[in-house]
């Protein structure tokens, strides 16, 4: 056993890092949330929804277990997972769907497993951390493309071919960017993928449930194609957790056989699968949720235009402040007025682009949006903002 003083020595390097972060105003901590929700990704208000809760009670009553008890490949393959995957594939128009424990793991697993050594992975500069980490685990070469620039993806592929690249390119994007609220040029990207015999991976984390027919996402037109893999995370508009990866049967079977995070992990809770099944049903049955959220998006866009601020036309609305400290000051001022708005700083966003990330959800209402807009008008009036 280590002595106390040796223990302290082992911790020094971590303490040094934490002190350095604090010195740069970058130390993060876990705090309880409070105030009107303008920061969660529970866009349709399903996380605390009565209908989903009732579906869970019914699932418990029919004996659906809390825990899977093992990997999907062993005892953990519950009928609830299979039912969810069949329903999700039908709903999204995919050939197959595989349910992962989280969106982070799904993105990581796809990129760590599918591209081969001779392939090229091209990431949009602003794609989620889980894709960066997955690309860090791939055996393929990795390149980056300027945000939302389909030509930059093509240039990366051409440069790689010129260097002798022989495999397939994998283009990796979000359909609606989590910190910027802007949309990927999916038509142009699929065109690049098609012309270069490549694959397109689309992370629909922030579009699933909100955009597309029945809330099927922005990539709905491309689902079912052999060279498209779509990730629908379930912890955002679907109000639950996990991720449904929609893909071809060959790639699904390959993941089941080769993806270490899929194989060597306890399967997601079957009860969570039951919650996601109900959430998908809500998407079909209750379009009024999307309509209301759309109304709030328009209200926010008009209010921001009046403040001379650009708007994204989505439920994710960044208000760029630039300086990290000023951003956190604005966020604190809004929080003090009862609005749960978070400041986002580097490294989550590029240096000099610290921002308030406003997300619109049905946990707030039109009156709250109006209140927030007036509070923003006063708060953004401060020096340097
Ligand atoms: C774009 C994007 N992809 C993936 C994830 C990870 O999904 P999950 O929260 O289900 O792990 C997130 C979550 O922040 C995200 O914003």
GROMACS .gro file of C-alpha atoms and ligand atoms in nm:
model
  401
    1UNK     CA    1   0.000   0.000   0.000
    2UNK     CA    2   0.124   0.353  -0.078
    3UNK     CA    3   0.218   0.583   0.208
    4UNK     CA    4   0.021   0.906   0.247
    5UNK     CA    5   0.308   1.130   0.137
    6UNK     CA    6   0.370   0.913  -0.173
    7UNK     CA    7   0.001   0.938  -0.256
    8UNK     CA    8   0.027   1.315  -0.246
    9UNK     CA    9   0.324   1.299  -0.485
   10UNK     CA   10   0.121   1.098  -0.731
   11UNK     CA   11  -0.154   1.357  -0.725
   12UNK     CA   12   0.068   1.663  -0.769
   13UNK     CA   13   0.064   1.658  -1.148
   14UNK     CA   14  -0.316   1.651  -1.151
   15UNK     CA   15  -0.334   1.934  -0.899
   16UNK     CA   16  -0.090   2.133  -1.111
   17UNK     CA   17  -0.312   2.091  -1.416
   18UNK     CA   18  -0.622   2.192  -1.221
   19UNK     CA   19  -0.442   2.501  -1.086
   20UNK     CA   20  -0.330   2.590  -1.438
   21UNK     CA   21  -0.687   2.557  -1.566
   22UNK     CA   22  -0.812   2.776  -1.281
   23UNK     CA   23  -0.543   3.035  -1.359
   24UNK     CA   24  -0.668   3.053  -1.718
   25UNK     CA   25  -1.032   3.076  -1.611
   26UNK     CA   26  -1.096   2.732  -1.758
   27UNK     CA   27  -1.162   2.524  -1.448
   28UNK     CA   28  -1.494   2.346  -1.480
   29UNK     CA   29  -1.706   2.199  -1.204
   30UNK     CA   30  -2.033   2.020  -1.164
   31UNK     CA   31  -2.317   2.240  -1.051
   32UNK     CA   32  -2.685   2.175  -0.997
   33UNK     CA   33  -2.908   2.317  -1.265
   34UNK     CA   34  -3.176   2.571  -1.191
   35UNK     CA   35  -3.375   2.835  -1.372
   36UNK     CA   36  -3.579   2.815  -1.690
   37UNK     CA   37  -3.432   2.559  -1.927
   38UNK     CA   38  -3.247   2.731  -2.209
   39UNK     CA   39  -2.951   2.496  -2.199
   40UNK     CA   40  -3.059   2.133  -2.218
   41UNK     CA   41  -3.095   1.925  -2.533
   42UNK     CA   42  -3.436   1.799  -2.421
   43UNK     CA   43  -3.580   1.986  -2.719
   44UNK     CA   44  -3.927   1.828  -2.718
   45UNK     CA   45  -3.960   1.814  -2.341
   46UNK     CA   46  -3.971   1.433  -2.345
   47UNK     CA   47  -3.720   1.369  -2.064
   48UNK     CA   48  -3.989   1.425  -1.801
   49UNK     CA   49  -4.290   1.343  -2.015
   50UNK     CA   50  -4.588   1.163  -1.862
   51UNK     CA   51  -4.655   0.949  -2.169
   52UNK     CA   52  -4.301   0.809  -2.172
   53UNK     CA   53  -4.317   0.757  -1.793
   54UNK     CA   54  -4.639   0.556  -1.836
   55UNK     CA   55  -4.476   0.346  -2.108
   56UNK     CA   56  -4.195   0.271  -1.863
   57UNK     CA   57  -4.443   0.168  -1.593
   58UNK     CA   58  -4.614  -0.061  -1.845
   59UNK     CA   59  -4.274  -0.205  -1.942
   60UNK     CA   60  -4.192  -0.276  -1.577
   61UNK     CA   61  -4.534  -0.437  -1.536
   62UNK     CA   62  -4.471  -0.671  -1.830
   63UNK     CA   63  -4.137  -0.773  -1.681
   64UNK     CA   64  -3.884  -0.570  -1.878
   65UNK     CA   65  -3.568  -0.574  -1.663
   66UNK     CA   66  -3.377  -0.267  -1.545
   67UNK     CA   67  -3.039  -0.410  -1.635
   68UNK     CA   68  -2.949  -0.621  -1.937
   69UNK     CA   69  -2.721  -0.838  -1.727
   70UNK     CA   70  -2.461  -0.891  -1.996
   71UNK     CA   71  -2.332  -0.807  -2.341
   72UNK     CA   72  -2.569  -0.816  -2.638
   73UNK     CA   73  -2.369  -1.115  -2.765
   74UNK     CA   74  -2.430  -1.308  -2.446
   75UNK     CA   75  -2.729  -1.303  -2.210
   76UNK     CA   76  -2.789  -0.927  -2.248
   77UNK     CA   77  -2.976  -0.934  -2.580
   78UNK     CA   78  -3.323  -0.840  -2.459
   79UNK     CA   79  -3.640  -0.856  -2.677
   80UNK     CA   80  -3.682  -0.485  -2.597
   81UNK     CA   81  -3.353  -0.405  -2.779
   82UNK     CA   82  -3.463  -0.608  -3.079
   83UNK     CA   83  -3.807  -0.447  -3.090
   84UNK     CA   84  -3.654  -0.101  -3.065
   85UNK     CA   85  -3.406  -0.172  -3.345
   86UNK     CA   86  -3.676  -0.308  -3.576
   87UNK     CA   87  -3.907  -0.012  -3.505
   88UNK     CA   88  -3.626   0.240  -3.542
   89UNK     CA   89  -3.513   0.096  -3.876
   90UNK     CA   90  -3.873   0.117  -4.004
   91UNK     CA   91  -3.922   0.468  -3.865
   92UNK     CA   92  -3.600   0.615  -4.002
   93UNK     CA   93  -3.623   0.428  -4.334
   94UNK     CA   94  -3.298   0.242  -4.267
   95UNK     CA   95  -3.204  -0.112  -4.356
   96UNK     CA   96  -3.092  -0.190  -4.001
   97UNK     CA   97  -3.053  -0.010  -3.669
   98UNK     CA   98  -2.820  -0.096  -3.382
   99UNK     CA   99  -2.878   0.044  -3.032
  100UNK     CA  100  -2.567   0.166  -2.848
  101UNK     CA  101  -2.544   0.285  -2.485
  102UNK     CA  102  -2.464   0.645  -2.581
  103UNK     CA  103  -2.400   0.868  -2.879
  104UNK     CA  104  -2.042   0.919  -2.771
  105UNK     CA  105  -1.978   0.546  -2.770
  106UNK     CA  106  -2.160   0.501  -3.102
  107UNK     CA  107  -1.947   0.760  -3.283
  108UNK     CA  108  -1.631   0.628  -3.122
  109UNK     CA  109  -1.721   0.270  -3.208
  110UNK     CA  110  -1.801   0.347  -3.573
  111UNK     CA  111  -1.478   0.531  -3.639
  112UNK     CA  112  -1.259   0.296  -3.440
  113UNK     CA  113  -1.400  -0.007  -3.620
  114UNK     CA  114  -1.527   0.056  -3.973
  115UNK     CA  115  -1.251   0.242  -4.164
  116UNK     CA  116  -0.969   0.010  -4.268
  117UNK     CA  117  -0.597   0.084  -4.265
  118UNK     CA  118  -0.592   0.189  -4.632
  119UNK     CA  119  -0.889   0.427  -4.586
  120UNK     CA  120  -0.911   0.798  -4.516
  121UNK     CA  121  -1.129   0.958  -4.248
  122UNK     CA  122  -1.216   1.324  -4.316
  123UNK     CA  123  -1.366   1.509  -4.020
  124UNK     CA  124  -1.544   1.842  -4.039
  125UNK     CA  125  -1.339   2.083  -3.828
  126UNK     CA  126  -1.630   2.134  -3.586
  127UNK     CA  127  -1.750   1.776  -3.553
  128UNK     CA  128  -1.818   1.641  -3.202
  129UNK     CA  129  -1.542   1.530  -2.964
  130UNK     CA  130  -1.663   1.168  -2.987
  131UNK     CA  131  -1.577   1.164  -3.360
  132UNK     CA  132  -1.235   1.311  -3.289
  133UNK     CA  133  -1.171   1.043  -3.028
  134UNK     CA  134  -1.301   0.770  -3.260
  135UNK     CA  135  -1.074   0.898  -3.535
  136UNK     CA  136  -0.789   0.887  -3.283
  137UNK     CA  137  -0.848   0.512  -3.254
  138UNK     CA  138  -0.876   0.438  -3.627
  139UNK     CA  139  -0.601   0.270  -3.828
  140UNK     CA  140  -0.691   0.484  -4.128
  141UNK     CA  141  -0.529   0.815  -4.215
  142UNK     CA  142  -0.716   1.114  -4.071
  143UNK     CA  143  -0.767   1.456  -4.232
  144UNK     CA  144  -0.974   1.761  -4.147
  145UNK     CA  145  -1.198   1.972  -4.368
  146UNK     CA  146  -1.300   2.333  -4.325
  147UNK     CA  147  -1.636   2.352  -4.150
  148UNK     CA  148  -1.933   2.290  -4.382
  149UNK     CA  149  -1.720   2.314  -4.697
  150UNK     CA  150  -1.790   2.012  -4.921
  151UNK     CA  151  -1.507   2.121  -5.154
  152UNK     CA  152  -1.262   2.100  -4.864
  153UNK     CA  153  -1.370   1.736  -4.810
  154UNK     CA  154  -1.311   1.665  -5.176
  155UNK     CA  155  -0.971   1.840  -5.171
  156UNK     CA  156  -0.864   1.623  -4.876
  157UNK     CA  157  -0.964   1.310  -5.070
  158UNK     CA  158  -0.785   1.422  -5.387
  159UNK     CA  159  -0.467   1.506  -5.194
  160UNK     CA  160  -0.476   1.163  -5.026
  161UNK     CA  161  -0.527   0.981  -5.360
  162UNK     CA  162  -0.234   1.179  -5.499
  163UNK     CA  163  -0.020   1.052  -5.210
  164UNK     CA  164  -0.120   0.697  -5.308
  165UNK     CA  165  -0.432   0.645  -5.094
  166UNK     CA  166  -0.604   0.330  -5.217
  167UNK     CA  167  -0.893   0.259  -4.979
  168UNK     CA  168  -1.229   0.432  -4.917
  169UNK     CA  169  -1.282   0.783  -4.784
  170UNK     CA  170  -1.515   0.829  -4.483
  171UNK     CA  171  -1.670   1.174  -4.451
  172UNK     CA  172  -1.781   1.257  -4.097
  173UNK     CA  173  -2.023   1.540  -4.018
  174UNK     CA  174  -2.302   1.650  -3.790
  175UNK     CA  175  -2.626   1.737  -3.966
  176UNK     CA  176  -2.694   2.024  -3.721
  177UNK     CA  177  -2.391   2.146  -3.532
  178UNK     CA  178  -2.421   2.133  -3.156
  179UNK     CA  179  -2.242   2.457  -3.074
  180UNK     CA  180  -2.322   2.660  -3.387
  181UNK     CA  181  -2.674   2.547  -3.472
  182UNK     CA  182  -2.596   2.550  -3.845
  183UNK     CA  183  -2.670   2.271  -4.094
  184UNK     CA  184  -2.429   2.061  -4.296
  185UNK     CA  185  -2.453   2.074  -4.678
  186UNK     CA  186  -2.565   1.711  -4.689
  187UNK     CA  187  -2.655   1.705  -5.062
  188UNK     CA  188  -2.309   1.823  -5.160
  189UNK     CA  189  -2.139   1.588  -4.913
  190UNK     CA  190  -2.324   1.279  -5.033
  191UNK     CA  191  -2.230   1.379  -5.385
  192UNK     CA  192  -1.862   1.386  -5.285
  193UNK     CA  193  -1.897   1.051  -5.108
  194UNK     CA  194  -2.067   0.895  -5.414
  195UNK     CA  195  -1.814   1.028  -5.665
  196UNK     CA  196  -1.520   0.901  -5.458
  197UNK     CA  197  -1.666   0.561  -5.364
  198UNK     CA  198  -1.678   0.675  -5.006
  199UNK     CA  199  -1.901   0.658  -4.700
  200UNK     CA  200  -2.079   0.942  -4.523
  201UNK     CA  201  -2.131   0.926  -4.146
  202UNK     CA  202  -2.395   1.174  -4.030
  203UNK     CA  203  -2.436   1.247  -3.661
  204UNK     CA  204  -2.797   1.361  -3.625
  205UNK     CA  205  -2.770   1.421  -3.249
  206UNK     CA  206  -2.933   1.765  -3.263
  207UNK     CA  207  -3.164   1.714  -3.561
  208UNK     CA  208  -3.333   1.387  -3.466
  209UNK     CA  209  -3.684   1.456  -3.342
  210UNK     CA  210  -3.670   1.823  -3.442
  211UNK     CA  211  -3.623   1.832  -3.820
  212UNK     CA  212  -3.724   1.619  -4.116
  213UNK     CA  213  -4.049   1.433  -4.185
  214UNK     CA  214  -4.190   1.308  -3.853
  215UNK     CA  215  -3.870   1.432  -3.689
  216UNK     CA  216  -3.661   1.172  -3.874
  217UNK     CA  217  -3.373   1.417  -3.907
  218UNK     CA  218  -3.203   1.615  -4.180
  219UNK     CA  219  -3.050   1.307  -4.344
  220UNK     CA  220  -3.389   1.137  -4.386
  221UNK     CA  221  -3.358   1.139  -4.767
  222UNK     CA  222  -3.030   0.945  -4.751
  223UNK     CA  223  -3.128   0.674  -4.503
  224UNK     CA  224  -3.121   0.322  -4.639
  225UNK     CA  225  -2.823   0.379  -4.869
  226UNK     CA  226  -2.533   0.136  -4.841
  227UNK     CA  227  -2.275   0.413  -4.811
  228UNK     CA  228  -2.453   0.622  -4.546
  229UNK     CA  229  -2.438   0.564  -4.172
  230UNK     CA  230  -2.666   0.782  -3.958
  231UNK     CA  231  -2.639   0.821  -3.581
  232UNK     CA  232  -2.959   0.919  -3.401
  233UNK     CA  233  -2.873   0.987  -3.041
  234UNK     CA  234  -3.156   0.924  -2.795
  235UNK     CA  235  -3.048   1.156  -2.512
  236UNK     CA  236  -3.152   1.480  -2.675
  237UNK     CA  237  -3.493   1.535  -2.841
  238UNK     CA  238  -3.588   1.175  -2.761
  239UNK     CA  239  -3.546   1.253  -2.392
  240UNK     CA  240  -3.387   0.919  -2.300
  241UNK     CA  241  -3.034   0.787  -2.359
  242UNK     CA  242  -2.839   0.575  -2.603
  243UNK     CA  243  -2.800   0.602  -2.980
  244UNK     CA  244  -2.954   0.427  -3.277
  245UNK     CA  245  -2.703   0.371  -3.555
  246UNK     CA  246  -2.880   0.326  -3.890
  247UNK     CA  247  -2.676   0.142  -4.150
  248UNK     CA  248  -2.657  -0.142  -4.398
  249UNK     CA  249  -2.698  -0.500  -4.272
  250UNK     CA  250  -2.338  -0.579  -4.370
  251UNK     CA  251  -2.198  -0.296  -4.159
  252UNK     CA  252  -2.434  -0.380  -3.872
  253UNK     CA  253  -2.316  -0.742  -3.872
  254UNK     CA  254  -1.955  -0.624  -3.896
  255UNK     CA  255  -1.998  -0.404  -3.586
  256UNK     CA  256  -2.163  -0.689  -3.396
  257UNK     CA  257  -1.858  -0.903  -3.475
  258UNK     CA  258  -1.579  -0.650  -3.454
  259UNK     CA  259  -1.677  -0.340  -3.253
  260UNK     CA  260  -1.516  -0.368  -2.913
  261UNK     CA  261  -1.741  -0.109  -2.741
  262UNK     CA  262  -2.044  -0.305  -2.867
  263UNK     CA  263  -1.911  -0.648  -2.780
  264UNK     CA  264  -1.732  -0.590  -2.452
  265UNK     CA  265  -1.995  -0.383  -2.273
  266UNK     CA  266  -2.312  -0.455  -2.083
  267UNK     CA  267  -2.603  -0.387  -2.319
  268UNK     CA  268  -2.803  -0.068  -2.258
  269UNK     CA  269  -3.087  -0.094  -2.008
  270UNK     CA  270  -3.386  -0.270  -2.166
  271UNK     CA  271  -3.607  -0.018  -1.984
  272UNK     CA  272  -3.427   0.261  -2.166
  273UNK     CA  273  -3.497   0.081  -2.492
  274UNK     CA  274  -3.866   0.080  -2.393
  275UNK     CA  275  -3.850   0.457  -2.326
  276UNK     CA  276  -3.693   0.520  -2.669
  277UNK     CA  277  -3.962   0.306  -2.837
  278UNK     CA  278  -4.228   0.528  -2.684
  279UNK     CA  279  -4.038   0.847  -2.774
  280UNK     CA  280  -4.030   0.738  -3.141
  281UNK     CA  281  -4.405   0.682  -3.123
  282UNK     CA  282  -4.448   1.034  -2.979
  283UNK     CA  283  -4.256   1.176  -3.277
  284UNK     CA  284  -4.512   1.018  -3.508
  285UNK     CA  285  -4.821   1.099  -3.301
  286UNK     CA  286  -4.749   1.451  -3.179
  287UNK     CA  287  -4.624   1.678  -3.460
  288UNK     CA  288  -4.759   1.969  -3.255
  289UNK     CA  289  -4.444   1.948  -3.039
  290UNK     CA  290  -4.225   2.024  -3.340
  291UNK     CA  291  -4.468   2.294  -3.456
  292UNK     CA  292  -4.449   2.468  -3.121
  293UNK     CA  293  -4.070   2.447  -3.111
  294UNK     CA  294  -4.061   2.591  -3.464
  295UNK     CA  295  -4.271   2.883  -3.346
  296UNK     CA  296  -4.024   2.948  -3.064
  297UNK     CA  297  -3.736   2.934  -3.314
  298UNK     CA  298  -3.903   3.207  -3.524
  299UNK     CA  299  -3.971   3.415  -3.214
  300UNK     CA  300  -3.606   3.388  -3.110
  301UNK     CA  301  -3.482   3.468  -3.461
  302UNK     CA  302  -3.696   3.783  -3.478
  303UNK     CA  303  -3.588   3.892  -3.131
  304UNK     CA  304  -3.220   3.845  -3.210
  305UNK     CA  305  -3.257   4.031  -3.540
  306UNK     CA  306  -3.397   4.323  -3.338
  307UNK     CA  307  -3.080   4.308  -3.126
  308UNK     CA  308  -2.865   4.310  -3.440
  309UNK     CA  309  -2.754   3.950  -3.379
  310UNK     CA  310  -2.756   3.679  -3.645
  311UNK     CA  311  -2.974   3.375  -3.592
  312UNK     CA  312  -2.936   3.016  -3.702
  313UNK     CA  313  -3.299   2.932  -3.771
  314UNK     CA  314  -3.262   2.624  -3.551
  315UNK     CA  315  -3.328   2.548  -3.186
  316UNK     CA  316  -2.957   2.602  -3.112
  317UNK     CA  317  -2.871   2.968  -3.100
  318UNK     CA  318  -2.518   3.073  -3.013
  319UNK     CA  319  -2.460   3.433  -2.910
  320UNK     CA  320  -2.092   3.487  -2.971
  321UNK     CA  321  -1.921   3.708  -2.715
  322UNK     CA  322  -1.559   3.618  -2.797
  323UNK     CA  323  -1.379   3.657  -2.467
  324UNK     CA  324  -1.420   3.362  -2.228
  325UNK     CA  325  -1.442   3.568  -1.909
  326UNK     CA  326  -1.695   3.812  -2.054
  327UNK     CA  327  -1.901   3.516  -2.175
  328UNK     CA  328  -1.910   3.355  -1.834
  329UNK     CA  329  -2.004   3.695  -1.686
  330UNK     CA  330  -2.300   3.727  -1.926
  331UNK     CA  331  -2.410   3.370  -1.851
  332UNK     CA  332  -2.394   3.439  -1.476
  333UNK     CA  333  -2.598   3.760  -1.518
  334UNK     CA  334  -2.868   3.572  -1.710
  335UNK     CA  335  -2.865   3.287  -1.458
  336UNK     CA  336  -2.915   3.541  -1.178
  337UNK     CA  337  -3.231   3.654  -1.361
  338UNK     CA  338  -3.364   3.297  -1.362
  339UNK     CA  339  -3.255   3.177  -1.709
  340UNK     CA  340  -3.044   2.864  -1.730
  341UNK     CA  341  -2.801   2.973  -2.000
  342UNK     CA  342  -2.449   2.835  -2.014
  343UNK     CA  343  -2.131   2.994  -2.138
  344UNK     CA  344  -1.926   2.773  -2.371
  345UNK     CA  345  -1.551   2.832  -2.386
  346UNK     CA  346  -1.248   2.673  -2.548
  347UNK     CA  347  -1.157   2.393  -2.587
  348UNK     CA  348  -1.521   2.306  -2.659
  349UNK     CA  349  -1.531   2.591  -2.913
  350UNK     CA  350  -1.240   2.756  -3.100
  351UNK     CA  351  -1.032   3.022  -2.924
  352UNK     CA  352  -1.191   3.369  -2.940
  353UNK     CA  353  -1.542   3.234  -3.007
  354UNK     CA  354  -1.669   3.188  -2.652
  355UNK     CA  355  -2.043   3.210  -2.656
  356UNK     CA  356  -2.372   3.179  -2.482
  357UNK     CA  357  -2.537   2.866  -2.614
  358UNK     CA  358  -2.910   2.918  -2.606
  359UNK     CA  359  -3.111   2.609  -2.674
  360UNK     CA  360  -3.485   2.622  -2.718
  361UNK     CA  361  -3.684   2.343  -2.562
  362UNK     CA  362  -4.047   2.281  -2.475
  363UNK     CA  363  -3.942   2.301  -2.110
  364UNK     CA  364  -3.963   2.678  -2.166
  365UNK     CA  365  -4.249   2.864  -2.333
  366UNK     CA  366  -4.310   3.169  -2.551
  367UNK     CA  367  -4.337   3.403  -2.252
  368UNK     CA  368  -4.000   3.280  -2.125
  369UNK     CA  369  -3.844   3.337  -2.468
  370UNK     CA  370  -3.977   3.695  -2.465
  371UNK     CA  371  -3.836   3.744  -2.113
  372UNK     CA  372  -3.502   3.604  -2.213
  373UNK     CA  373  -3.483   3.835  -2.516
  374UNK     CA  374  -3.533   4.142  -2.295
  375UNK     CA  375  -3.277   4.012  -2.045
  376UNK     CA  376  -3.033   3.955  -2.333
  377UNK     CA  377  -3.089   4.308  -2.462
  378UNK     CA  378  -2.986   4.448  -2.124
  379UNK     CA  379  -2.703   4.203  -2.059
  380UNK     CA  380  -2.543   4.231  -2.403
  381UNK     CA  381  -2.538   4.609  -2.363
  382UNK     CA  382  -2.242   4.576  -2.126
  383UNK     CA  383  -1.887   4.685  -2.224
  384UNK     CA  384  -1.701   4.465  -2.472
  385UNK     CA  385  -2.006   4.262  -2.569
  386LIG     C1  386  -2.314   1.616  -3.189
  386LIG     C2  387  -2.310   1.518  -3.077
  386LIG     N1  388  -2.280   1.390  -3.103
  386LIG     C3  389  -2.274   1.299  -3.005
  386LIG     C4  390  -2.298   1.333  -2.875
  386LIG     C5  391  -2.289   1.228  -2.770
  386LIG     O1  392  -2.415   1.175  -2.748
  386LIG     P1  393  -2.453   1.114  -2.606
  386LIG     O2  394  -2.482   1.231  -2.518
  386LIG     O3  395  -2.570   1.027  -2.633
  386LIG     O4  396  -2.334   1.038  -2.559
  386LIG     C6  397  -2.331   1.464  -2.842
  386LIG     C7  398  -2.358   1.500  -2.702
  386LIG     O5  399  -2.321   1.602  -2.652
  386LIG     C8  400  -2.338   1.560  -2.946
  386LIG     O6  401  -2.367   1.689  -2.921
   0.00000   0.00000   0.00000
